XYZ file of C-alpha atoms in Angstrom:
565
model
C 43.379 61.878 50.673
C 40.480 59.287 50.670
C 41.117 55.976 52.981
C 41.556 53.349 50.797
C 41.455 49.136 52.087
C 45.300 49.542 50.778
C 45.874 51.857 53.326
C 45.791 49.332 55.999
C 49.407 48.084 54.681
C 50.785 51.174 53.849
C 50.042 54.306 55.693
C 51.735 55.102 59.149
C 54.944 54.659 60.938
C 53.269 51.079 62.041
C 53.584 49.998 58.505
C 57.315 50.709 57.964
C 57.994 47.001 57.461
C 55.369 46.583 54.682
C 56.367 49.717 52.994
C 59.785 48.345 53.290
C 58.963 45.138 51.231
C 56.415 46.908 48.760
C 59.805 49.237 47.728
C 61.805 46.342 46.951
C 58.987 45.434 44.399
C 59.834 48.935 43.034
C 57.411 50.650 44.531
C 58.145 54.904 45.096
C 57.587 57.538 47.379
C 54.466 59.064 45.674
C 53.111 54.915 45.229
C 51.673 54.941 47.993
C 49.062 57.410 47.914
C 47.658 55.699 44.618
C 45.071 52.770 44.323
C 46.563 49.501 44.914
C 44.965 47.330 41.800
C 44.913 43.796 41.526
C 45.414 42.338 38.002
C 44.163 38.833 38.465
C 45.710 36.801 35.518
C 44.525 32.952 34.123
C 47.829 32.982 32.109
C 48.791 29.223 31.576
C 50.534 28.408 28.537
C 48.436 24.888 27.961
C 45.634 26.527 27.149
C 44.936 27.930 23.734
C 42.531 30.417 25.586
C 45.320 31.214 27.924
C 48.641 31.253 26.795
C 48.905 34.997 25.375
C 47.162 36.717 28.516
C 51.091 37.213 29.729
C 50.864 39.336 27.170
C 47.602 40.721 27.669
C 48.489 41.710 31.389
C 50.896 43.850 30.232
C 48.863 46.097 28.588
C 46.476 46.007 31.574
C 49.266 46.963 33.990
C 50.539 49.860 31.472
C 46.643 51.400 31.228
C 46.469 51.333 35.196
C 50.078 52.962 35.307
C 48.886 55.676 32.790
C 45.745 56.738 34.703
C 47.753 57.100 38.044
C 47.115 53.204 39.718
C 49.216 50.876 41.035
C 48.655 47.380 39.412
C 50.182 44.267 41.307
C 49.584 41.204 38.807
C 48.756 38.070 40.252
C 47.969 34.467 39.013
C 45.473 31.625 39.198
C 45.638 27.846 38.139
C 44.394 26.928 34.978
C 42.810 23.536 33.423
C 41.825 23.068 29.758
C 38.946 20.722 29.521
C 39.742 19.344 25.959
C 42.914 18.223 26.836
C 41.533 16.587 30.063
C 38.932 15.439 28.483
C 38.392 11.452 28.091
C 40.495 10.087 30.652
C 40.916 10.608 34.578
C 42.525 14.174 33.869
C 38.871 15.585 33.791
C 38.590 14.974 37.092
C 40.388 17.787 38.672
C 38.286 20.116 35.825
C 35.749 21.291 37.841
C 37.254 21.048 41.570
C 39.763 23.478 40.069
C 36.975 25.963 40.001
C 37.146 26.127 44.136
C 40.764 26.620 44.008
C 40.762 29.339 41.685
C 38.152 31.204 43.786
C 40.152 30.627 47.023
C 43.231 31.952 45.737
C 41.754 35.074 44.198
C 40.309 35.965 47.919
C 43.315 34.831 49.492
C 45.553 37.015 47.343
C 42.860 40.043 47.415
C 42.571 40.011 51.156
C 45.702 39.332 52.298
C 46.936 42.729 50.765
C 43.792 44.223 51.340
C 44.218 45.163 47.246
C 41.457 48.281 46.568
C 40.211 46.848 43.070
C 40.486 44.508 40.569
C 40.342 43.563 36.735
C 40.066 39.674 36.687
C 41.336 38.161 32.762
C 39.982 35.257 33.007
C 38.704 33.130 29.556
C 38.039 29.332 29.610
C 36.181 26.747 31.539
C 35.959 26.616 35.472
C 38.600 29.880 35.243
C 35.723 32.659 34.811
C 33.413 31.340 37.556
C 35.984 31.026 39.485
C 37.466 34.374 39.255
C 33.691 35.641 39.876
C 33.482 33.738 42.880
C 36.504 34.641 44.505
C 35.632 38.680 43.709
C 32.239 38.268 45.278
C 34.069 36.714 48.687
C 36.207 40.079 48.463
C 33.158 42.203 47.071
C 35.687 45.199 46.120
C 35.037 47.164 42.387
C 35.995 44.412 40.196
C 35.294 44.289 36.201
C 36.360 40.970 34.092
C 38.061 41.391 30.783
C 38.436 38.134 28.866
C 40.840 36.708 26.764
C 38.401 36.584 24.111
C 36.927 33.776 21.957
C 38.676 31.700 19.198
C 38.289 32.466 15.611
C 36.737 28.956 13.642
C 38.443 27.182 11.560
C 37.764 26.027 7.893
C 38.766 22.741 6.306
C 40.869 22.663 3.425
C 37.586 22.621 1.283
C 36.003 25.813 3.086
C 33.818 24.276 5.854
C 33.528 26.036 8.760
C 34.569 24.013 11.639
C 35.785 23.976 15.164
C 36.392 21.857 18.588
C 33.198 19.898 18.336
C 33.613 18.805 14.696
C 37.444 17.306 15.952
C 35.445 15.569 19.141
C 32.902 14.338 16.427
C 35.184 12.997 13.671
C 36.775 10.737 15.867
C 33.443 9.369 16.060
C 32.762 9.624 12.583
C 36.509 7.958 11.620
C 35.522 5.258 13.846
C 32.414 4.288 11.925
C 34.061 4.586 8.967
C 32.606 7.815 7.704
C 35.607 9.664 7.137
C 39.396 8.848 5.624
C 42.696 9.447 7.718
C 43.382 12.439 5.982
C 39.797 13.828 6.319
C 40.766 13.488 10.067
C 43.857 15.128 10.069
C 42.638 17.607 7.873
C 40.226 18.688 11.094
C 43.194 18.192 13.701
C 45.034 20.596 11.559
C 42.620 23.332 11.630
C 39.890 23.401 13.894
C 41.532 25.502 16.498
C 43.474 28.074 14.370
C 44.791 29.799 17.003
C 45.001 31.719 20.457
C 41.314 32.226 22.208
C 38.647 30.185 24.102
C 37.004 27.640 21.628
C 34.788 29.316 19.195
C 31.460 28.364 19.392
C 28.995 28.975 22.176
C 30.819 25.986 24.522
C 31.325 26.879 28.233
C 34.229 29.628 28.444
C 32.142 31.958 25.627
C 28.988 31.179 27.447
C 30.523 32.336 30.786
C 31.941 35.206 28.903
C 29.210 36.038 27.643
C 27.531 35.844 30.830
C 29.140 38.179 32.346
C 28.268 40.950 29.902
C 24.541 40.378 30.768
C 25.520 40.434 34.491
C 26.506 43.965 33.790
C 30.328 43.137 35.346
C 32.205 43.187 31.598
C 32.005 45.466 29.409
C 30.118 45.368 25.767
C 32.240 42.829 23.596
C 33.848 40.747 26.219
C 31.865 37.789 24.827
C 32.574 38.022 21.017
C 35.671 40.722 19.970
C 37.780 37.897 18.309
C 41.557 37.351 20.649
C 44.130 38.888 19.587
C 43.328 41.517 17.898
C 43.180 45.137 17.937
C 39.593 45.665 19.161
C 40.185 43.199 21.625
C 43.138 45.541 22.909
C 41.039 48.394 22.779
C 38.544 46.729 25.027
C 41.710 45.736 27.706
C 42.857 49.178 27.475
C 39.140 50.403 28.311
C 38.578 48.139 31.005
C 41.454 49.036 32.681
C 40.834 52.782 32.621
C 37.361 52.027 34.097
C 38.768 50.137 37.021
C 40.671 53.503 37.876
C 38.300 56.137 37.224
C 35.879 53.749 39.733
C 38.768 53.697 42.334
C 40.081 56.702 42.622
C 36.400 58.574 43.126
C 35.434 57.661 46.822
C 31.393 57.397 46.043
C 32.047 55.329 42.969
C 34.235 52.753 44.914
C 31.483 52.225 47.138
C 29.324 52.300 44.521
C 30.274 49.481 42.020
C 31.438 47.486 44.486
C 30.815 44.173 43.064
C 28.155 42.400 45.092
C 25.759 45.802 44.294
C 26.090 44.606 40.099
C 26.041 41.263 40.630
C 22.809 40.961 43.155
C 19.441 38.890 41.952
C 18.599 40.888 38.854
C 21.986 40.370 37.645
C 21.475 36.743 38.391
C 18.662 36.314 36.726
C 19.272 38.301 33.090
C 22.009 36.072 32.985
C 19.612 33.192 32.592
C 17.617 34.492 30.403
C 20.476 35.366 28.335
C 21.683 32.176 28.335
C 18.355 30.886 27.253
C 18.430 33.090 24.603
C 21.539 32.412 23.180
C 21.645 28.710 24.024
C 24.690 28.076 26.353
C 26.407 25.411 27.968
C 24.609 23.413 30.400
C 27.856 23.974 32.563
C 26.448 27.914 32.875
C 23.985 26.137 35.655
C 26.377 24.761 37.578
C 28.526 27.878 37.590
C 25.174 30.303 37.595
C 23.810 28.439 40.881
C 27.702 28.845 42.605
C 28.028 32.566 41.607
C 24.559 33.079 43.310
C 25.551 31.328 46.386
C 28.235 33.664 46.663
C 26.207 36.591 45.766
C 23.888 35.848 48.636
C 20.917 35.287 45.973
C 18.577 32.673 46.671
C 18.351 30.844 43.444
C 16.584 27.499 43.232
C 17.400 25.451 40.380
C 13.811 25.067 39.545
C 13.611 28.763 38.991
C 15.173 28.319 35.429
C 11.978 26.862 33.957
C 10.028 29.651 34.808
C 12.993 31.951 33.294
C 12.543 29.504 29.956
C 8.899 29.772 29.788
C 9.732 33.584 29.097
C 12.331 33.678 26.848
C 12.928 33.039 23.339
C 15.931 31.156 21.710
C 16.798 33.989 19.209
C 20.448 32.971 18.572
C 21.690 29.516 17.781
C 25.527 28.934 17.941
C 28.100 25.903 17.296
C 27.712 23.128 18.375
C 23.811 23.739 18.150
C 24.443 25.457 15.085
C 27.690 24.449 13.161
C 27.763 27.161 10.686
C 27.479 29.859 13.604
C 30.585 30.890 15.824
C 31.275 33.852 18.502
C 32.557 35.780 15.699
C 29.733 35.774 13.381
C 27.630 37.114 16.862
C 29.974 39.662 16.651
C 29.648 41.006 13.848
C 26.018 40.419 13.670
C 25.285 43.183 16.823
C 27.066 41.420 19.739
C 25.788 40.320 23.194
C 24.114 43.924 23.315
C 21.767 43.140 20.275
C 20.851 40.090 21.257
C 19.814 41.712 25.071
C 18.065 44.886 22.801
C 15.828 41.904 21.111
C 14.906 40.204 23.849
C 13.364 42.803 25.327
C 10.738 43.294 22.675
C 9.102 40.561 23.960
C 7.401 42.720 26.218
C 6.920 40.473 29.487
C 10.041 41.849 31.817
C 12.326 39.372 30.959
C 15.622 40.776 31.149
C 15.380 43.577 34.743
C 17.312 47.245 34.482
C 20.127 46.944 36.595
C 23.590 49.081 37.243
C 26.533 47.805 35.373
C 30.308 48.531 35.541
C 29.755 50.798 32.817
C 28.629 53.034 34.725
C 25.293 53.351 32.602
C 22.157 50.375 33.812
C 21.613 47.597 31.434
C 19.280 49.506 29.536
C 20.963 52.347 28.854
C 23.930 50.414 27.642
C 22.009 48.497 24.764
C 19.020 51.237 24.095
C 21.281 51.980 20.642
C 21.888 48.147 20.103
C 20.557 46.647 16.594
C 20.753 43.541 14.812
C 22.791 43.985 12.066
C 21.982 40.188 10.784
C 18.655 38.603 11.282
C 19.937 35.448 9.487
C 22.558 34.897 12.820
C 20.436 36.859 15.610
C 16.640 36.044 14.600
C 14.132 38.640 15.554
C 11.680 37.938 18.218
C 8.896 36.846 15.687
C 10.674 34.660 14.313
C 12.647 32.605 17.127
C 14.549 29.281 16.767
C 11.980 28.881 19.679
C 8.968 30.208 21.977
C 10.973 29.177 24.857
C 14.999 29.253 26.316
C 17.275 26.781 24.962
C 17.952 25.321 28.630
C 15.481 23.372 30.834
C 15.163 21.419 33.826
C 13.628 18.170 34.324
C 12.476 16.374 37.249
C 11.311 12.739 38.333
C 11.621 9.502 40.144
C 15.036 9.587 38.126
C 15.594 13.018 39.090
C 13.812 14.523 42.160
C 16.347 17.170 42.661
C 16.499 18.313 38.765
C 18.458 17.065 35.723
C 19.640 19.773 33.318
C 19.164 19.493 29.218
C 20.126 21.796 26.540
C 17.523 21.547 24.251
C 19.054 23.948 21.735
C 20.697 20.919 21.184
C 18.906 18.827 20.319
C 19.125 17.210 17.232
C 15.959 14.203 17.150
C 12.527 14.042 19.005
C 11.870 16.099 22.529
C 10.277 13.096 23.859
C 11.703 9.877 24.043
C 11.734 6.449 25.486
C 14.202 3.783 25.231
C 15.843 0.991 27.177
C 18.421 1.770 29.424
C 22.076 0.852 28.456
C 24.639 1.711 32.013
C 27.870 2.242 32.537
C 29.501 2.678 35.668
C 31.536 5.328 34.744
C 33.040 7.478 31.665
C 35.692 4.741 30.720
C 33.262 1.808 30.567
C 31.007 4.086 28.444
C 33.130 5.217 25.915
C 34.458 1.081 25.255
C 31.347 -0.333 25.491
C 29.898 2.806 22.570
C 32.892 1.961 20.255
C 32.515 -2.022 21.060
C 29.248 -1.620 19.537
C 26.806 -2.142 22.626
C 24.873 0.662 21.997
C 21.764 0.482 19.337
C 19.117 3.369 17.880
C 16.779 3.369 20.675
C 18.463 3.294 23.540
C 19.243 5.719 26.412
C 22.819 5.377 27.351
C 23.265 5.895 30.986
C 26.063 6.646 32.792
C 27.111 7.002 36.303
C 29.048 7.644 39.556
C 30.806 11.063 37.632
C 29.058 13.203 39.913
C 30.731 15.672 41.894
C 30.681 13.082 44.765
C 31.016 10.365 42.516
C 33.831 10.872 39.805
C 34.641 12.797 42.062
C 35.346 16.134 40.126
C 31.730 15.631 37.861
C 33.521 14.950 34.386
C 32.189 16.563 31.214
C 30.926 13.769 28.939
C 32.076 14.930 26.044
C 33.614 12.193 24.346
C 30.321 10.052 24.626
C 28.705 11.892 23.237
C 30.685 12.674 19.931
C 31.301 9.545 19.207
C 27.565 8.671 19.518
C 27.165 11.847 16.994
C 29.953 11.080 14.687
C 28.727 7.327 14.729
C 24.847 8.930 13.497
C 23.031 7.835 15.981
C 22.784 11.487 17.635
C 19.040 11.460 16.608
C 17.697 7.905 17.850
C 19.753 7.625 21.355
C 19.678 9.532 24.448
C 22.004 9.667 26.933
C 21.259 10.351 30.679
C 24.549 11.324 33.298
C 25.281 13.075 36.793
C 27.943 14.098 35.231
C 27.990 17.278 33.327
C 28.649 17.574 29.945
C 31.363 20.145 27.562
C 29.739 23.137 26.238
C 30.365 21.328 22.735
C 27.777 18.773 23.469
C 24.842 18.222 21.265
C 22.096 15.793 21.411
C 19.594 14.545 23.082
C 21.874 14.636 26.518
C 20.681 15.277 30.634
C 23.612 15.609 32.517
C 23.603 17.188 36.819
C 21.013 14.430 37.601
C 20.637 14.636 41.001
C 20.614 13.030 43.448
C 23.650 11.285 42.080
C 24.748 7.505 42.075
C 27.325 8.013 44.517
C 24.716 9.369 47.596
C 22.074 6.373 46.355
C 19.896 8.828 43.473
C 17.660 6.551 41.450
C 20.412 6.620 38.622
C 22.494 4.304 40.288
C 19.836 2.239 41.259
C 18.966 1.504 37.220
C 19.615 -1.707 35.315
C 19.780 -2.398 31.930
C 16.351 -2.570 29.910
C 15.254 -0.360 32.329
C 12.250 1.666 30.043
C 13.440 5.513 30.795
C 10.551 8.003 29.570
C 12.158 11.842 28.940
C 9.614 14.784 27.745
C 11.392 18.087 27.306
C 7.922 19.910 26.676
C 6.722 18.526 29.972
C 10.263 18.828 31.760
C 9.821 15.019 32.710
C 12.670 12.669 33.533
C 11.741 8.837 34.539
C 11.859 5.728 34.967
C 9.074 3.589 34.215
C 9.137 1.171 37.178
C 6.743 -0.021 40.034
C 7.107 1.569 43.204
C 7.827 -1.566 44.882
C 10.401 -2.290 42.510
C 12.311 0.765 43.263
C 11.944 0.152 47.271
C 13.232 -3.647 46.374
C 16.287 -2.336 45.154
C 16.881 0.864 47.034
C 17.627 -1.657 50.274
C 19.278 -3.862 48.294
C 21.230 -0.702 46.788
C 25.243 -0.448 47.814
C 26.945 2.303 46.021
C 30.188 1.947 44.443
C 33.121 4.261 46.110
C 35.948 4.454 43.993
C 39.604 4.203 45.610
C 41.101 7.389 45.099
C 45.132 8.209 45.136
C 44.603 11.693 45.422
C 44.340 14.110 48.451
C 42.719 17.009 46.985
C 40.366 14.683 45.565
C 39.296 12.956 48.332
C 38.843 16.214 50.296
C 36.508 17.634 47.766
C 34.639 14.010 47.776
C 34.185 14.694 51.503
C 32.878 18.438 51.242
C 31.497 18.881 47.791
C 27.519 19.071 47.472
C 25.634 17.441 44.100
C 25.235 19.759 41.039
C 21.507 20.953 42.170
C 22.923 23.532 44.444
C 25.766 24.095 41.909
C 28.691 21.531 43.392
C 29.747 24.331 45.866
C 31.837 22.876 48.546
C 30.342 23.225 52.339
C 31.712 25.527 54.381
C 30.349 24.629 57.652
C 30.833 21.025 58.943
């Protein structure tokens, strides 16, 4: 029989003991000559994305049993961002991210587990998972819950999460009745999946299809349905044809699919397709992990190269995951991309089995009105960029799919020290067409825990002034975030960045085309008030908070936490 890790905890008299406690799991004679499979489950059941993957597990665990594998089902924390969003809940969002990945290596390596199939789906879950499998770097393929179907308002319009974030906006200002509100509370999330537009969790899951580590689908086959089961029942199969052939366990071990090229066709997919700015964050972490060097500044360059050929809610209202789906998938928009002719996306082996471009080599576009050909591109370039400046000399990210007004703007600065104070002073009115709304201390230092700003910035889209004001954060922002909005500015308030250094009327210049982020001040100014500069430290009740304060890193090296002190 091959060794196997999982012999080292159950083969020889030495491991009586352990074979002892693994039979009063249920385990059999003829067990323990089988793969020992992790099945690393998100299930939580306060998360729409989450709550059937009990369910989901199960089906999993029966493949792995049917194919001769022994699958021991484990779980990870789980937080949903929209229901954390807008108060001090968000906070723990993104430091839940670290947790996740230390449990998955402490569970993996503690039972020195041969595989795994990771069912992750929303948020800080799926970079998580990935970053705890690279730490354990044994044959691993991801298999998400699957994304959302949208919603429709009683009078047909397609809607989703962002429209509910934006009509509270919109209600505010008068623009829509009580019932019109309740009317989107009612349906925009008709059911089990991660949110259905191109927000963070479908972005991430996504992702991971161009990283070659899920299989074709795992970004767009609706939850809870049939093909999705299929596509469970497939992974699972995979995982134990890979382990039980010793080359191929050696050979899809997961740090040989997920190396640089991986790394960087994820980019460029992203650019393509126009995710969340959160894929940064996570897409800098995952490198880290992967032992990639990865500068943030090397996503411009991936930009320059790529074009935005798909545009998805909340860029695109009319345009969920589904409608991707059915247009060709993650595969046609990869096959597309390619025709551009200038390397962009890099052959590379997936957990297929096949390299990237064998998998999508039959891939077509089965609607050019949802995935645009290459000649005719919402854009020359990726629908992502980075900015830099005296207001952000370590980077500042943008989605510029998103955009709904001018690339280049200037306005006078309006801050807030923190989410809270934003969000009253927007709905009190201190806000004007114009301005650039800044707000700070919510970076990972800061908040701590680097809170999505998505409340902000719907109301300053439901109140219609999306197009004339800009808004400028280091804190990140929700996948559902549209508008002229630079979150991950870094340095951040919190270790003295220029951000925290601004005042109001402050003239702040920003030039997407020229990836420019400012402000338009004399250097002596900005020495005046950097010694002058004390920055704000907010009391925190919270243990875990305060230790990730003390070891977290800003968002330009992706908010990883140190490791060595």
């Amino acid at each position: 029989m091959p060794i196997m890790r999982s012999d080292e905890v159950k083969k020889g008299y030495h491991r009586t003991p352990h074979r002892s406690l693994f039979r009063a799991t249920g385990l059999k004679d003829n067990d323990f000559n089988k793969p020992f499979i992790g099945v690393a489950n998100s299930f939580i059941e306060i998360i729409p994305g989450h709550f059937f993957l009990n369910k989901v597990a199960e089906i999993i665990k029966d493949e792995i049993r049917a194919n001769d594998c022994v699958p021991f089902e484990f779980n990870t924390i789980g937080i949903d961002d929209g229901i954390a969003m807008g108060h001090d809940g968000m906070l723990f969002s993104l430091p839940s991210r670290e947790l996740i990945a230390s449990a998955v290596e402490s569970v993996m390596n503690a039972h020195k587990l041969d595989a795994m199939i990771a069912i992750p789906n929303c948020d800080k879950i799926v970079p998580g998972m990935i970053m705890g499998a690279l730490r354990v770097d044994v044959p691993t393929i991801f298999v998400s819950g699957g994304p959302m179907a949208k919603g429709y308002t009683k009078d047909g319009a397609p809607i989703d999460l962002a429209t509910a974030f934006e009509a509270v906006g919109k209600h505010e200002a008068g623009m829509i009745s009580d019932e019109e509100l309740s009317d989107i509370e009612c349906n925009a999330c008709p059911g089990g999946g991660s949110c259905s537009g191109m927000f963070t969790a479908n972005s991430m899951n996504t992702l991971m299809e161009a990283m070659g580590i899920a299989l074709p689908g795992n970004g767009t086959i609706l939850a809870q349905t049939q093909e999705r089961e299929a596509l469970y029942r497939q992974a699972a199969k995979r995982i134990c044809d890979i382990v039980k052939d010793d080359v191929a366990r050696e050979r899809f071990k997961l740090k040989n699919i997920l190396n640089e090229h991986a790394v960087r066709n994820a980019f460029a997919v992203d650019m393509a397709m126009g995710g969340s700015t959160n894929t940064v964050l996570h897409m800098l972490a995952i490198a880290r992990e992967a032992d990639v060097n990865f500068q943030l500044k090397d996503i411009n360059e991936i930009s320059r190269n790529v074009s935005h050929i798909a545009k998805i809610s909340p860029s695109l209202l009319t345009v969920h995951m589904e409608d991707i789906n059915k247009a060709g998938g993650v595969n046609a928009v990869m096959k597309e991309m390619t025709k551009r002719g200038n390397g962009v996306l890099i052959d590379n082996l997936t957990i297929s089995g096949e390299t990237l471009f064998e998998k999508i080599q039959d891939a077509e576009i089965k609607d050019d009105k949802i995935i645009h050909r290459i000649d005719n591109p919402y854009s020359e370039v990726g629908g992502l960029a980075i900015l830099y400046g005296n207001l952000a000399e370590q980077g500042a990210v943008i989605k510029t799919a998103g955009i709904t007004g001018s690339r280049v703007f200037t306005g006078k600065a309006v801050c807030f020290d923190g989410q809270p104070a934003a969000i009253e002073g927007i709905l009190m009115g201190k806000v004007k067409a114009g301005d650039v709304v800044v707000i700070r201390y919510e970076g990972p230092k800061g908040g701590p825990g680097m809170q999505e700003m998505l409340t902000p910035t719907s109301l300053i889209m439901g109140m219609g002034l999306g197009s004339s004001v800009a808004l400028i954060t280091d804190g990140r922002f929700s996948g559902a975030t549209r508008g002229a909005s630079v979150g991950h500015v870094s340095p951040e308030a919190a270790e003295g960045g220029m951000i925290g250094l601004l005042k109001d009327g402050d003239e702040i210049h920003i030039d997407v085309h020229k990836y420019i982020l400012e402000v338009n001040l004399e250097e002596e100014e900005i020495k005046r008030r950097k010694a002058a500069f004390v920055p704000v430290k907010k009391h925190l009740k919270s243990k875990w908070l305060g230790q990730y304060r003390a070891l977290v890193t800003n968002a330009s090296s992706g908010a990883v936490l140190k490791s060595d002190l």
